[in-house]
CSV table of C-alpha atoms in Angstrom, one decimal:
chain,number,residue,atom,x,y,z
A,1,MET,CA,2.3,-46.9,-32.0
A,2,THR,CA,1.2,-44.7,-35.7
A,3,THR,CA,-0.1,-46.4,-38.4
A,4,ILE,CA,-3.5,-47.8,-35.7
A,5,HIS,CA,-5.6,-45.5,-33.2
A,6,THR,CA,-8.3,-47.5,-32.7
A,7,LEU,CA,-9.0,-51.7,-31.8
A,8,GLY,CA,-12.0,-53.7,-30.9
A,9,LEU,CA,-11.6,-56.6,-29.0
A,10,VAL,CA,-14.6,-59.4,-28.5
A,11,GLY,CA,-13.7,-61.3,-25.9
A,12,LEU,CA,-13.0,-60.0,-22.1
A,13,GLY,CA,-12.2,-63.4,-20.4
A,14,THR,CA,-9.1,-63.1,-18.0
A,15,MET,CA,-6.2,-63.3,-21.2
A,16,GLY,CA,-9.0,-60.3,-23.1
A,17,ALA,CA,-8.9,-58.1,-20.5
A,18,ASN,CA,-5.5,-58.5,-19.9
A,19,PHE,CA,-4.8,-58.2,-23.6
A,20,ALA,CA,-6.9,-54.8,-23.5
A,21,ARG,CA,-5.1,-53.7,-20.5
A,22,ASN,CA,-1.7,-54.5,-22.3
A,23,LEU,CA,-3.1,-52.6,-25.1
A,24,GLY,CA,-4.3,-49.5,-23.3
A,25,GLU,CA,-1.2,-48.8,-21.5
A,26,HIS,CA,0.9,-48.7,-25.7
A,27,GLY,CA,-1.7,-45.8,-26.1
A,28,ALA,CA,-4.4,-48.1,-28.1
A,29,ARG,CA,-8.1,-46.7,-28.3
A,30,LEU,CA,-10.4,-49.5,-27.1
A,31,VAL,CA,-13.9,-50.2,-27.6
A,32,LEU,CA,-15.0,-53.4,-25.8
A,33,LEU,CA,-18.1,-56.1,-26.0
A,34,ASP,CA,-18.1,-59.1,-23.7
A,35,THR,CA,-21.5,-61.0,-22.9
A,36,ASP,CA,-21.3,-60.4,-19.9
A,37,ARG,CA,-21.9,-56.5,-20.2
A,38,ALA,CA,-21.1,-55.8,-16.8
A,39,ARG,CA,-17.2,-57.2,-17.4
A,40,ALA,CA,-16.8,-54.9,-20.3
A,41,THR,CA,-17.7,-51.9,-18.6
A,42,ARG,CA,-15.8,-51.9,-15.4
A,43,LEU,CA,-12.8,-53.2,-17.1
A,44,ALA,CA,-13.5,-49.7,-19.6
A,45,GLN,CA,-14.3,-48.1,-16.3
A,46,GLU,CA,-10.9,-49.3,-15.3
A,47,LEU,CA,-8.6,-48.4,-18.8
A,48,GLY,CA,-10.5,-45.1,-18.8
A,49,PRO,CA,-11.9,-42.4,-21.2
A,50,SER,CA,-9.9,-43.8,-23.8
A,51,SER,CA,-11.8,-46.9,-23.8
A,52,LYS,CA,-15.6,-47.5,-24.2
A,53,ALA,CA,-17.9,-51.2,-23.7
A,54,VAL,CA,-20.6,-51.7,-26.0
A,55,GLU,CA,-23.2,-54.4,-26.3
A,56,THR,CA,-23.7,-55.5,-29.6
A,57,LEU,CA,-21.4,-56.4,-32.8
A,58,ALA,CA,-23.1,-54.0,-34.6
A,59,ALA,CA,-22.7,-51.5,-31.8
A,60,LEU,CA,-18.7,-52.2,-31.8
A,61,VAL,CA,-18.8,-51.8,-35.5
A,62,SER,CA,-19.9,-49.0,-35.6
A,63,ALA,CA,-17.9,-47.0,-32.6
A,64,LEU,CA,-14.6,-48.0,-34.8
A,65,PRO,CA,-12.8,-46.0,-37.6
A,66,ARG,CA,-12.3,-47.1,-41.1
A,67,PRO,CA,-10.1,-49.2,-41.9
A,68,ARG,CA,-11.8,-51.1,-38.6
A,69,ASN,CA,-9.9,-53.3,-37.2
A,70,LEU,CA,-11.5,-55.7,-34.5
A,71,LEU,CA,-9.5,-59.1,-32.3
A,72,LEU,CA,-11.4,-61.9,-31.5
A,73,LEU,CA,-10.4,-63.2,-28.0
A,74,VAL,CA,-12.7,-66.1,-27.8
A,75,PRO,CA,-12.9,-69.4,-27.0
A,76,ALA,CA,-12.0,-71.2,-30.6
A,77,GLY,CA,-14.3,-73.7,-33.2
A,78,GLU,CA,-18.4,-72.4,-32.9
A,79,ALA,CA,-18.3,-69.4,-31.1
A,80,VAL,CA,-15.5,-67.5,-34.3
A,81,ASP,CA,-17.7,-68.7,-36.7
A,82,GLN,CA,-21.3,-67.1,-35.1
A,83,ALA,CA,-18.6,-63.8,-34.7
A,84,LEU,CA,-17.7,-64.7,-38.0
A,85,ALA,CA,-21.1,-64.6,-39.4
A,86,THR,CA,-22.1,-61.9,-38.1
A,87,LEU,CA,-19.3,-58.8,-38.6
A,88,ILE,CA,-19.2,-60.3,-42.4
A,89,ASP,CA,-22.6,-58.6,-43.4
A,90,LEU,CA,-21.7,-55.4,-40.6
A,91,LEU,CA,-18.0,-54.5,-41.7
A,92,GLU,CA,-16.9,-53.2,-45.2
A,93,PRO,CA,-14.6,-54.1,-47.8
A,94,GLY,CA,-11.2,-52.9,-46.5
A,95,ASP,CA,-11.6,-53.4,-42.8
A,96,ALA,CA,-10.3,-56.8,-40.6
A,97,MET,CA,-11.1,-58.7,-38.3
A,98,ILE,CA,-8.1,-60.8,-35.5
A,99,ASP,CA,-8.6,-64.3,-34.6
A,100,GLY,CA,-6.4,-64.4,-31.6
A,101,GLY,CA,-7.2,-67.4,-30.2
A,102,ASN,CA,-6.0,-71.7,-30.4
A,103,SER,CA,-8.0,-71.9,-33.8
A,104,PHE,CA,-7.2,-74.9,-35.9
A,105,TRP,CA,-4.9,-73.1,-38.7
A,106,ARG,CA,-7.2,-75.5,-41.9
A,107,ASP,CA,-10.8,-73.4,-40.1
A,108,THR,CA,-8.3,-69.8,-40.0
A,109,GLU,CA,-7.8,-70.3,-44.1
A,110,ARG,CA,-11.8,-71.5,-44.2
A,111,ARG,CA,-13.0,-68.3,-42.5
A,112,ALA,CA,-10.0,-66.2,-44.7
A,113,ARG,CA,-11.5,-67.5,-47.8
A,114,ARG,CA,-15.1,-66.6,-46.7
A,115,ALA,CA,-14.0,-63.3,-45.5
A,116,ALA,CA,-11.7,-62.9,-49.0
A,117,GLU,CA,-15.3,-62.5,-50.9
A,118,ARG,CA,-16.5,-59.4,-48.8
A,119,ASP,CA,-13.0,-58.4,-49.1
A,120,ILE,CA,-12.6,-58.5,-45.4
A,121,ALA,CA,-9.3,-59.2,-44.2
A,122,PHE,CA,-9.6,-62.5,-41.8
A,123,LEU,CA,-6.1,-62.6,-39.9
A,124,GLY,CA,-5.4,-66.2,-37.7
A,125,PHE,CA,-2.9,-64.5,-35.4
A,126,GLY,CA,-1.1,-67.3,-33.0
A,127,VAL,CA,-0.5,-65.5,-29.6
A,128,SER,CA,1.6,-67.3,-26.9
A,129,GLY,CA,2.9,-67.2,-23.3
A,130,GLY,CA,-0.8,-67.6,-21.2
A,131,ALA,CA,-2.5,-64.5,-19.0
A,132,ASP,CA,0.1,-63.2,-18.0
A,133,GLY,CA,2.1,-62.9,-21.6
A,134,ALA,CA,-0.8,-61.5,-22.8
A,135,ARG,CA,-0.7,-58.4,-19.9
A,136,HIS,CA,3.3,-58.1,-20.0
A,137,GLY,CA,3.8,-59.1,-23.8
A,138,PRO,CA,3.2,-62.2,-25.4
A,139,ALA,CA,4.9,-63.9,-28.6
A,140,ILE,CA,2.7,-63.6,-31.8
A,141,MET,CA,2.9,-64.9,-34.9
A,142,ALA,CA,0.9,-63.4,-37.5
A,143,GLY,CA,-0.7,-64.8,-40.4
A,144,GLY,CA,-3.1,-63.3,-43.4
A,145,ASP,CA,-3.3,-60.5,-46.0
A,146,LYS,CA,0.0,-59.3,-46.0
A,147,ASN,CA,-1.4,-55.7,-46.0
A,148,ALA,CA,-4.0,-55.7,-43.6
A,149,ILE,CA,-1.2,-57.4,-41.3
A,150,ALA,CA,1.7,-54.4,-42.0
A,151,ARG,CA,-1.6,-52.2,-41.1
A,152,VAL,CA,-1.9,-53.8,-37.2
A,153,ALA,CA,1.7,-54.5,-36.7
A,154,PRO,CA,2.5,-51.6,-34.7
A,155,ILE,CA,0.2,-51.6,-32.0
A,156,PHE,CA,1.3,-56.1,-32.0
A,157,SER,CA,4.9,-55.3,-32.1
A,158,ALA,CA,4.6,-52.9,-29.2
A,159,VAL,CA,2.5,-54.7,-27.1
A,160,ALA,CA,4.6,-58.1,-28.1
A,161,ALA,CA,7.2,-59.2,-25.6
A,162,LYS,CA,10.5,-58.4,-26.4
A,163,HIS,CA,14.4,-59.6,-26.9
A,164,CYS,CA,16.7,-57.1,-27.0
A,165,ASP,CA,14.7,-54.2,-28.0
A,166,GLN,CA,13.2,-56.6,-30.8
A,167,PRO,CA,9.5,-57.2,-30.4
A,168,CYS,CA,8.8,-60.8,-30.7
A,169,PHE,CA,5.9,-60.8,-33.3
A,170,VAL,CA,6.5,-62.3,-36.5
A,171,ALA,CA,4.7,-62.2,-39.7
A,172,CYS,CA,4.4,-65.8,-41.0
A,173,GLY,CA,2.5,-65.7,-44.3
A,174,PRO,CA,-1.3,-65.9,-45.6
A,175,GLY,CA,-4.4,-67.9,-44.9
A,176,GLY,CA,-3.5,-69.9,-41.9
A,177,ALA,CA,0.4,-70.2,-41.8
A,178,GLY,CA,0.0,-68.1,-38.4
A,179,HIS,CA,-2.1,-70.6,-36.2
A,180,PHE,CA,-0.1,-73.5,-38.0
A,181,VAL,CA,2.9,-72.2,-36.7
A,182,LYS,CA,1.6,-71.6,-33.2
A,183,MET,CA,0.1,-75.1,-33.4
A,184,VAL,CA,4.1,-76.1,-34.4
A,185,HIS,CA,4.9,-74.6,-30.5
A,186,ASN,CA,2.1,-76.2,-28.9
A,187,GLY,CA,3.6,-79.4,-30.1
A,188,ILE,CA,6.7,-78.6,-29.1
A,189,GLU,CA,5.5,-77.5,-25.6
A,190,TYR,CA,3.6,-81.0,-25.6
A,191,ALA,CA,7.1,-82.3,-25.9
A,192,VAL,CA,9.2,-80.8,-23.7
A,193,MET,CA,6.6,-81.2,-21.3
A,194,GLN,CA,6.4,-84.7,-21.6
A,195,LEU,CA,9.7,-85.3,-21.3
A,196,GLN,CA,10.8,-82.9,-18.2
A,197,ALA,CA,7.9,-85.1,-16.5
A,198,GLU,CA,9.7,-88.7,-17.5
A,199,ILE,CA,13.1,-87.0,-15.9
A,200,TYR,CA,11.5,-85.5,-12.7
A,201,ALA,CA,9.5,-89.6,-12.7
A,202,LEU,CA,12.6,-91.5,-13.1
A,203,LEU,CA,14.4,-89.1,-10.4
A,204,ARG,CA,11.2,-89.5,-8.4
A,205,ASP,CA,11.1,-94.0,-8.7
A,206,ARG,CA,14.3,-93.8,-7.6
A,207,GLY,CA,13.7,-92.3,-4.2
A,208,LEU,CA,14.3,-88.2,-4.1
A,209,ALA,CA,12.0,-86.8,-3.2
A,210,ALA,CA,10.5,-83.3,-5.0
A,211,PRO,CA,12.2,-81.0,-3.0
A,212,GLN,CA,15.4,-83.2,-4.2
A,213,ILE,CA,14.4,-82.6,-7.7
A,214,ALA,CA,13.6,-79.5,-8.2
A,215,ASP,CA,17.3,-78.6,-6.7
A,216,ALA,CA,18.4,-80.8,-9.7
A,217,PHE,CA,15.9,-79.1,-12.1
A,218,THR,CA,16.9,-75.4,-10.3
A,219,ARG,CA,20.6,-76.3,-11.2
A,220,TYR,CA,19.8,-77.1,-15.1
A,221,ASN,CA,18.3,-74.0,-15.2
A,222,ALA,CA,21.1,-71.7,-13.9
A,223,GLY,CA,23.1,-73.2,-17.2
A,224,ASP,CA,22.5,-73.5,-21.0
A,225,LEU,CA,19.2,-76.0,-20.0
A,226,GLY,CA,17.7,-73.1,-19.0
A,227,SER,CA,13.9,-72.7,-20.0
A,228,PHE,CA,10.6,-71.0,-18.8
A,229,LEU,CA,9.0,-74.4,-18.8
A,230,LEU,CA,11.9,-75.5,-16.3
A,231,GLU,CA,11.3,-72.9,-14.2
A,232,CYS,CA,7.5,-73.8,-14.1
A,233,ALA,CA,8.4,-77.4,-13.2
A,234,ILE,CA,10.3,-75.9,-10.5
A,235,ARG,CA,7.9,-74.1,-8.3
A,236,ALA,CA,5.3,-77.0,-9.2
A,237,LEU,CA,8.1,-78.5,-7.5
A,238,ARG,CA,8.4,-76.4,-5.0
A,239,ALA,CA,4.8,-75.9,-3.7
A,240,GLU,CA,4.1,-77.5,-0.7
A,241,GLU,CA,0.9,-78.4,1.4
A,242,SER,CA,0.4,-79.5,5.3
A,243,GLY,CA,3.7,-80.1,5.1
A,244,GLY,CA,4.7,-82.0,1.8
A,245,ALA,CA,5.1,-81.2,-1.4
A,246,LEU,CA,1.5,-80.4,-3.2
A,247,VAL,CA,2.6,-82.0,-6.6
A,248,ASP,CA,2.6,-86.0,-4.4
A,249,LEU,CA,-1.2,-84.6,-3.7
A,250,ILE,CA,-2.0,-84.2,-7.7
A,251,MET,CA,-3.6,-87.0,-9.8
A,252,ASP,CA,-1.1,-88.2,-12.9
A,253,THR,CA,-3.5,-87.2,-15.4
A,254,ALA,CA,-3.0,-84.8,-17.7
A,255,SER,CA,-5.6,-83.0,-20.2
A,256,GLN,CA,-5.2,-81.3,-23.4
A,257,LYS,CA,-6.9,-78.9,-25.7
A,258,GLY,CA,-6.1,-81.0,-29.2
A,259,THR,CA,-2.9,-78.5,-30.2
A,260,GLY,CA,-0.1,-81.0,-30.3
A,261,ALA,CA,-2.4,-83.7,-31.2
A,262,TRP,CA,-3.1,-81.1,-34.7
A,263,ALA,CA,0.6,-80.5,-34.4
A,264,ALA,CA,1.3,-84.5,-35.0
A,265,ILE,CA,-2.0,-85.2,-37.4
A,266,ALA,CA,0.0,-82.2,-39.5
A,267,ALA,CA,3.1,-83.9,-39.9
A,268,LEU,CA,1.5,-87.3,-40.4
A,269,GLU,CA,0.0,-85.6,-43.3
A,270,LEU,CA,2.8,-84.0,-44.9
A,271,GLY,CA,4.8,-86.9,-44.3
A,272,ILE,CA,7.2,-85.7,-41.7
A,273,PRO,CA,8.6,-87.8,-39.2
A,274,THR,CA,7.7,-86.2,-35.2
A,275,PRO,CA,7.8,-89.2,-33.1
A,276,SER,CA,8.7,-87.2,-29.8
A,277,LEU,CA,5.2,-85.0,-30.3
A,278,ALA,CA,3.0,-87.5,-31.3
A,279,GLU,CA,4.5,-89.0,-28.0
A,280,ALA,CA,3.7,-86.8,-25.9
A,281,VAL,CA,0.2,-86.7,-26.8
A,282,PHE,CA,0.1,-90.7,-26.5
A,283,ALA,CA,1.4,-90.4,-23.3
A,284,ARG,CA,-1.0,-88.2,-22.3
A,285,CYS,CA,-3.7,-90.2,-23.7
A,286,LEU,CA,-2.2,-93.1,-21.7
A,287,SER,CA,-2.1,-91.1,-18.6
A,288,ALA,CA,-6.2,-90.1,-18.9
A,289,LEU,CA,-6.3,-94.7,-18.3
A,290,ARG,CA,-5.2,-94.0,-15.0
A,291,ASP,CA,-8.2,-96.6,-13.3
A,292,GLU,CA,-7.1,-99.4,-16.2
A,293,ARG,CA,-3.5,-98.7,-15.2
A,294,LEU,CA,-4.2,-98.8,-11.4
A,295,ALA,CA,-6.2,-102.3,-11.9
A,296,GLU,CA,-3.1,-103.6,-14.7
A,297,SER,CA,-0.3,-102.6,-12.2
A,298,GLN,CA,-2.6,-104.9,-9.1
A,299,GLU,CA,-3.0,-108.1,-11.7
A,300,LEU,CA,0.0,-107.8,-13.3
A,301,ALA,CA,3.2,-109.8,-10.6
A,302,PRO,CA,5.3,-107.1,-9.1
A,303,ARG,CA,8.4,-105.5,-11.4
A,304,ALA,CA,12.0,-106.2,-11.1
A,305,ARG,CA,13.6,-104.2,-8.5
A,306,ARG,CA,15.2,-101.3,-10.1
A,307,ALA,CA,18.4,-100.9,-10.4
A,308,THR,CA,19.9,-98.7,-8.0
A,309,LEU,CA,21.9,-95.8,-9.2
A,310,ASP,CA,25.0,-93.5,-8.1
A,311,PRO,CA,23.1,-89.9,-7.2
A,312,GLU,CA,25.7,-87.6,-9.1
A,313,ALA,CA,25.7,-89.4,-12.2
A,314,THR,CA,22.4,-89.8,-12.4
A,315,LEU,CA,21.4,-86.2,-12.1
A,316,ASP,CA,24.4,-85.5,-14.3
A,317,ARG,CA,23.0,-88.1,-16.9
A,318,CYS,CA,19.5,-87.1,-16.5
A,319,GLY,CA,20.7,-83.4,-17.1
A,320,ALA,CA,22.2,-84.3,-20.1
A,321,ALA,CA,19.5,-86.3,-21.9
A,322,LEU,CA,16.8,-83.1,-21.1
A,323,GLY,CA,19.6,-81.5,-22.9
A,324,ALA,CA,20.2,-83.3,-26.3
A,325,ALA,CA,16.2,-84.5,-26.3
A,326,ASN,CA,15.4,-81.1,-26.0
A,327,VAL,CA,17.4,-80.1,-29.7
A,328,ALA,CA,15.7,-83.3,-31.0
A,329,ILE,CA,12.4,-82.7,-30.2
A,330,HIS,CA,12.9,-79.0,-31.6
A,331,ALA,CA,14.4,-79.9,-34.9
A,332,GLN,CA,11.3,-81.8,-35.5
A,333,GLY,CA,8.6,-78.7,-35.2
A,334,PHE,CA,11.3,-76.8,-37.3
A,335,ALA,CA,11.2,-79.4,-40.1
A,336,LEU,CA,7.3,-79.5,-39.6
A,337,MET,CA,6.6,-75.6,-40.2
A,338,GLU,CA,9.4,-76.5,-42.8
A,339,ALA,CA,7.4,-78.5,-44.7
A,340,ALA,CA,4.7,-76.3,-44.6
A,341,SER,CA,6.0,-73.7,-45.8
A,342,GLY,CA,7.1,-75.5,-49.2
A,343,GLU,CA,3.7,-77.5,-49.4
A,344,HIS,CA,1.3,-73.9,-48.7
A,345,GLY,CA,3.7,-71.4,-50.4
A,346,TRP,CA,4.2,-69.4,-47.3
A,347,SER,CA,7.8,-68.4,-47.6
A,348,LEU,CA,7.8,-69.2,-43.9
A,349,ASP,CA,11.2,-67.4,-42.8
A,350,LEU,CA,12.1,-70.0,-39.8
A,351,GLY,CA,14.9,-68.1,-38.3
A,352,ALA,CA,11.8,-65.1,-37.5
A,353,VAL,CA,10.3,-67.5,-36.2
A,354,ALA,CA,13.0,-68.5,-33.9
A,355,ARG,CA,13.9,-65.2,-32.5
A,356,ALA,CA,10.3,-64.2,-31.8
A,357,TRP,CA,10.1,-67.4,-29.7
A,358,ARG,CA,12.7,-66.3,-28.5
A,359,ASN,CA,10.0,-64.0,-25.0
A,360,GLY,CA,6.8,-63.9,-24.3
A,361,CYS,CA,6.2,-67.4,-25.6
A,362,ILE,CA,5.6,-70.6,-23.3
A,363,ILE,CA,9.1,-72.7,-24.9
A,364,ARG,CA,11.1,-70.2,-24.3
A,365,SER,CA,14.7,-71.1,-23.7
A,366,HIS,CA,18.3,-71.1,-24.0
A,367,LEU,CA,17.8,-73.5,-26.8
A,368,MET,CA,15.8,-70.9,-28.7
A,369,GLU,CA,18.6,-68.8,-28.9
A,370,VAL,CA,21.3,-71.2,-29.7
A,371,ILE,CA,18.6,-71.6,-32.9
A,372,ALA,CA,17.7,-68.5,-33.4
A,373,ASP,CA,21.4,-67.3,-33.5
A,374,ALA,CA,22.3,-70.2,-36.0
A,375,LEU,CA,19.7,-69.6,-38.2
A,376,ALA,CA,20.6,-65.7,-38.6
A,377,GLY,CA,21.8,-64.5,-42.2
A,378,ASP,CA,21.5,-68.2,-43.5
A,379,PRO,CA,18.9,-69.9,-45.1
A,380,ALA,CA,17.3,-72.7,-42.8
A,381,PRO,CA,18.5,-76.3,-43.3
A,382,LEU,CA,16.1,-79.0,-44.3
A,383,ASN,CA,16.3,-80.1,-40.5
A,384,LEU,CA,17.9,-78.3,-37.7
A,385,LEU,CA,20.5,-81.1,-36.7
A,386,ARG,CA,22.5,-80.1,-40.0
A,387,LEU,CA,23.5,-76.8,-38.0
A,388,PRO,CA,26.6,-77.4,-36.5
A,389,ALA,CA,26.1,-75.4,-33.4
A,390,LEU,CA,22.5,-77.2,-33.1
A,391,ARG,CA,24.8,-80.9,-33.7
A,392,ARG,CA,27.1,-79.2,-31.0
A,393,GLU,CA,24.6,-79.1,-27.9
A,394,PHE,CA,23.6,-83.0,-28.9
A,395,ASP,CA,26.4,-84.6,-30.0
A,396,ALA,CA,28.1,-83.3,-26.4
A,397,ARG,CA,25.3,-85.4,-24.7
A,398,GLU,CA,24.9,-87.7,-26.6
A,399,ALA,CA,26.8,-90.9,-24.7
A,400,ALA,CA,25.9,-89.3,-21.2
A,401,TYR,CA,22.2,-89.4,-22.6
A,402,ARG,CA,22.2,-93.2,-24.0
A,403,GLN,CA,23.8,-94.4,-20.4
A,404,LEU,CA,21.3,-93.1,-19.4
A,405,MET,CA,18.6,-94.8,-21.3
A,406,ARG,CA,20.5,-98.0,-20.7
A,407,GLU,CA,20.2,-97.9,-17.2
A,408,ALA,CA,16.9,-96.4,-17.1
A,409,ASP,CA,15.1,-100.6,-16.5
A,410,GLN,CA,11.5,-100.8,-17.4
A,411,GLN,CA,11.3,-97.1,-17.3
A,412,PRO,CA,8.0,-95.9,-19.6
A,413,LEU,CA,9.8,-93.3,-21.2
A,414,PRO,CA,8.5,-92.3,-24.4
A,415,VAL,CA,9.3,-88.5,-25.4
A,416,LEU,CA,13.2,-89.5,-24.1
A,417,SER,CA,13.2,-92.7,-26.0
A,418,ALA,CA,11.4,-91.2,-29.2
A,419,SER,CA,14.0,-88.4,-29.4
A,420,LEU,CA,17.3,-90.7,-29.6
A,421,ALA,CA,15.4,-93.2,-32.3
A,422,TYR,CA,14.7,-90.3,-34.1
A,423,VAL,CA,18.2,-88.9,-34.0
A,424,ASP,CA,19.4,-92.5,-35.1
A,425,GLY,CA,17.0,-92.6,-37.7
A,426,TYR,CA,18.1,-89.2,-39.3
A,427,ARG,CA,21.5,-90.3,-38.9
A,428,GLN,CA,21.0,-93.9,-40.5
A,429,PRO,CA,23.2,-94.7,-43.7
A,430,ARG,CA,20.8,-97.2,-44.5
A,431,SER,CA,17.3,-98.7,-43.0
A,432,GLY,CA,15.4,-101.1,-43.2
A,433,ALA,CA,12.3,-100.4,-45.5
A,434,ASN,CA,14.1,-101.4,-48.1
A,435,LEU,CA,12.0,-104.8,-46.9
A,436,ILE,CA,8.9,-103.1,-46.3
A,437,ALA,CA,9.1,-102.0,-50.0
A,438,ALA,CA,9.4,-105.8,-50.8
A,439,GLN,CA,6.8,-106.7,-48.8
A,440,ARG,CA,4.4,-104.2,-50.4
A,441,ASP,CA,5.2,-105.2,-54.2
A,442,VAL,CA,5.1,-108.9,-52.9
A,443,PHE,CA,1.0,-108.6,-51.3
A,444,GLY,CA,-0.1,-105.4,-53.3
A,445,ARG,CA,1.9,-104.9,-56.8
A,446,HIS,CA,3.2,-101.6,-54.9
A,447,GLY,CA,6.7,-101.5,-56.8
A,448,PHE,CA,10.0,-100.3,-55.3
A,449,ALA,CA,12.5,-98.3,-56.8
A,450,ARG,CA,16.2,-100.2,-56.6
A,451,LEU,CA,19.4,-98.8,-56.0
A,452,ASP,CA,21.6,-100.0,-59.5
A,453,ARG,CA,19.1,-98.5,-61.6
A,454,PRO,CA,17.0,-95.4,-61.9
A,455,GLY,CA,12.8,-96.7,-62.6
A,456,ARG,CA,10.0,-97.9,-60.6
A,457,PHE,CA,10.0,-102.1,-60.8
A,458,ASN,CA,8.3,-104.6,-60.0
A,459,ALA,CA,9.3,-108.9,-58.9
A,460,GLU,CA,8.4,-111.8,-59.3
A,461,TRP,CA,8.8,-113.5,-56.2
A,462,PRO,CA,8.6,-117.1,-54.4
A,463,ARG,CA,6.7,-119.0,-52.9
A,464,ALA,CA,7.5,-118.5,-49.1
């Protein structure tokens, strides 16, 4: 770390305090501020003479050398706007403030424009890895003014996770690019978690106990299906309480903070199909309707008995489906980033993003290694499914994946189903959308394109 020596840090909750400890260990001098003044004082004492606590934003700005650099680790939304409203009158041209929270990327773009009117850089840094990542090394996705990013890059590269001695830090582009990439990361995260939950529920509903499913997941994780999220699932399945599996006592409802929904909405706005990401969000919404689900299940006639499956064959097919669907999920997420980069002129390097996601972040996995290697040195294709390495990852598991879907009688598997349908749709030489185009012209005279000649056409349609 040679370029930046002092950093202001606002927000010292679990995430902020751990980030401060990480920064301190890498030589940064810190000026600390929190709404809980005692918390800031205690942390400054813990970090030693290189850090000091202040009580106001004005005091923090005064304590920083020019050009000033501030990191905000406060809740997304109003708290960021309030900090910006105060800081914009305290900072000077050339200073930079960094939003390290899970902010909506369009909010980041709005804030960056406002700050730019005063020649102040407002940077949006997506930070993935949770509290443990903040302490020991997260993956960081930086967005905003390239000169300001270059100025702070040395310290953030130093505290980021490392993969083969390379920092998991990537400059994504101007404006809200960094927070957009973090949003897509979270969209992929939602889908992968729902995918694993579907495999878990399928095995559970066919008689496997949590420890047995943990054993199966451990087997998957030891091979090329390994991932941090699968490790988390194994830990959850092995936890015990009162002599039984803790997971069996947890209510089957999953909350969300919005980033998954933002990713699905962004895909709709850009016209990019991401059905697996969207279905993962809808699955969480459906999980929240627990009272309705219970009432409906009691009113309906009992379901037909599910077929008894060969345990070993089913475990193999579940592993194949897990791996193949993961390829489809990641292909959707990367296609969304590629489309956004083109739409907004970000010149996003998807290979660099994949390399930054190899460690520190929540979706780190063996598959990310394959993606990073496949994207090394060559421009990214429009879809990862067009990369030979990713195609092989899917094709090797396809037959077992399809067999599992045929055997999963009456089991709701939204992400598994959507992921397979996505690949089938992407590979389909001729879809049924020509009928939709015709219908739109029948009722709305919207016109249609033809296969046999160029142009836009209307037709005189017969009466039914």
